[in-house]
C-alpha positions as a printed Julia matrix, in Angstrom:
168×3 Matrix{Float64}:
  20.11   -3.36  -17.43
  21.6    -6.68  -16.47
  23.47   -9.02  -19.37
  21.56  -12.0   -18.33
  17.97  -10.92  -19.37
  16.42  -12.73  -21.7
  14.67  -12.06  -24.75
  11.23  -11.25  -24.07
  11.83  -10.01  -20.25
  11.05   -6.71  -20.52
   7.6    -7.3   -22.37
   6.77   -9.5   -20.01
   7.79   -7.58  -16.7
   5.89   -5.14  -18.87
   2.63   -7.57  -19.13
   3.18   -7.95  -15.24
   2.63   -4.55  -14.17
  -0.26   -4.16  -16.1
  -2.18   -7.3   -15.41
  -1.72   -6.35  -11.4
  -2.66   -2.69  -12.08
  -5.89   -4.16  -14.03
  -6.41   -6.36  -10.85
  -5.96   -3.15   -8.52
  -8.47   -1.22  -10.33
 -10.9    -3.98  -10.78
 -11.07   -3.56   -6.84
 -10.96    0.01   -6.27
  -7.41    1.14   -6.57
  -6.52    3.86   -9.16
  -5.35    2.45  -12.45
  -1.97    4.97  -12.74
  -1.32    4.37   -9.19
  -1.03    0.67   -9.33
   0.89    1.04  -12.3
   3.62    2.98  -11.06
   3.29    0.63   -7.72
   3.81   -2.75   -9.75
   6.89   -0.64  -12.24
   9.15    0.83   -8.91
   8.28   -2.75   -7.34
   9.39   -4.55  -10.64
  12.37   -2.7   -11.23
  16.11   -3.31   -9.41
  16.13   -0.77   -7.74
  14.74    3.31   -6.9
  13.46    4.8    -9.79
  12.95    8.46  -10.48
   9.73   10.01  -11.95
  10.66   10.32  -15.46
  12.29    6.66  -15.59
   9.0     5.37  -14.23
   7.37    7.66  -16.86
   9.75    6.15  -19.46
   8.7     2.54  -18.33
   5.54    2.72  -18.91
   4.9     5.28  -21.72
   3.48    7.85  -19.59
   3.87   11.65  -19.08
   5.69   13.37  -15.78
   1.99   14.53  -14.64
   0.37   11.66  -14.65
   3.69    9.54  -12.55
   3.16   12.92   -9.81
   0.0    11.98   -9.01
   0.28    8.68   -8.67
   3.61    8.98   -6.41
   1.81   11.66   -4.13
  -1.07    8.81   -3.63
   1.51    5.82   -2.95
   3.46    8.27   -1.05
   0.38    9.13    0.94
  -0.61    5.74    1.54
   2.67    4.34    2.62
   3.44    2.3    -0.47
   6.15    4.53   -1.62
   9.26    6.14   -0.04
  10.29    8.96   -1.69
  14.05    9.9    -1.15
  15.6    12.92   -2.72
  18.87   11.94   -5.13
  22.2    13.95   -4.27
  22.86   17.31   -5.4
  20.19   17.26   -7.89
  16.22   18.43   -8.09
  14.86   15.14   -8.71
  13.81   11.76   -5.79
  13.75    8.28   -6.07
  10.97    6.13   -5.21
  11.53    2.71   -3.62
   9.4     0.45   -1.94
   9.15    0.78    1.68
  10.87   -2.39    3.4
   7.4    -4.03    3.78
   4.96   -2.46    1.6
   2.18   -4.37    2.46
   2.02   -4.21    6.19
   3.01   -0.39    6.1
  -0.07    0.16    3.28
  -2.58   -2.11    5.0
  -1.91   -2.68    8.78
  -0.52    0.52    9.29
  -3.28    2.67    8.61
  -5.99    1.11   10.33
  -6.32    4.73   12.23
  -9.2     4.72    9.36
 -10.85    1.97   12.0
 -10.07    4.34   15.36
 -11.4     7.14   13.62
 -14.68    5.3    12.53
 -15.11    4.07   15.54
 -14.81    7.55   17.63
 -17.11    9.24   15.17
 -19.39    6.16   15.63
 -19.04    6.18   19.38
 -20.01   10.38   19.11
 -23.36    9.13   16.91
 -24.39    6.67   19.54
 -24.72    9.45   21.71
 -26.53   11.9    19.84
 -29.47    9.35   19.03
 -29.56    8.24   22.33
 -27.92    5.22   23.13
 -28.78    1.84   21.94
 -32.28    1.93   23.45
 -33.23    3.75   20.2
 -33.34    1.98   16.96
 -30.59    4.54   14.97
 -28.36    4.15   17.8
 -28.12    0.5    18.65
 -27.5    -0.09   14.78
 -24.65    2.73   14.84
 -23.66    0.81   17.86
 -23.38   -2.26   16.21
 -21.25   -0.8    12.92
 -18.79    0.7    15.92
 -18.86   -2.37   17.51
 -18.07   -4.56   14.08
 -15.08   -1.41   13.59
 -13.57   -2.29   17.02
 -13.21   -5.8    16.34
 -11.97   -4.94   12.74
  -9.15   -3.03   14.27
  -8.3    -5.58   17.27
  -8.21   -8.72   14.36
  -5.28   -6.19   12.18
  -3.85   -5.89   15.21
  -3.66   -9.88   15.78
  -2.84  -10.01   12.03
  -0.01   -7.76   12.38
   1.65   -9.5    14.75
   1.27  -13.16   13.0
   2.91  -11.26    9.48
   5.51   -9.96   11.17
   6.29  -13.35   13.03
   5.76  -15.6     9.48
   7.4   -12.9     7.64
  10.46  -13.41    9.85
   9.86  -16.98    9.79
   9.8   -16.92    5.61
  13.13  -15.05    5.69
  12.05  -11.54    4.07
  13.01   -9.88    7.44
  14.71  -10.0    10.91
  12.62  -11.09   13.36
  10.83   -8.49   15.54
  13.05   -6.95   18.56
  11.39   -6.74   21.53
């Protein structure tokens, strides 16, 4: 740990992590998984399971979970440490693009099993189908505005100086 902490920092990097995990779970994300989100993003740098278990009073099992889900999700990297059994888990150079962005193949795949239901009611002369249609149709233009969106945060993000700007 760094000299020039100051009394009081850890217990409230400590209050930080789990105000934002409360926040994450208010809207759907899993409690533990936020938590060890908000601790590897906190900390100075990769952090192995037990160390994140060790920041936040929790047991090995509970920090596996939660990595496989980040990991999953794109929210953590997992890199193995040299010549031993255990891995580090950073942040991925732009978490929140990668974990938001990124997996809008949730939207394609919506949309193609949408598109398959249209058919089998019949088009949108029938009632079923035209409002199947119409949650297709809402996907679609879901995934083209991420795809707009992407493109303006990578542009301001370069433009904020937390990255290089985009090479063509």
């Amino acid at each position: 740990m760094p000299d020039d902490r100051r009394p009081g920092h850890d217990d409230e990097v400590h209050l930080f992590v789990e105000r934002m995990a409360m926040a994450f779970a208010d809207v759907g994300f899993p409690r533990m998984s936020a938590r060890v989100l908000f601790a590897v993003m906190s900390a100075d740098g990769p952090l192995t399971a037990a160390q994140i278990g060790e920041r936040l009073g929790v047991s090995a099992a509970a920090v596996s979970g939660a990595v496989r889900h980040l990991t999953q999700v794109s929210m953590l990297v997992r890199e193995p440490v040299p010549r031993s059994r255990r891995d580090h888990y950073r942040l991925p150079d732009n978490p929140w693009y990668e974990g938001t962005i990124t997996k809008t193949g949730l939207y394609k795949n919506f949309i193609d099993i949408a598109d398959a239901g249209v058919k089998a009611l019949g088009g949108t002369a029938t009632p079923g189908g035209e409002r199947v249609a119409e949650m297709r149709d809402f996907f679609y233009f879901i995934q083209e505005e991420l795809d707009s969106l992407g493109e303006r945060w990578r542009a301001r993000r370069a433009a904020t100086g937390h990255a290089e700007p985009p090479t063509a």
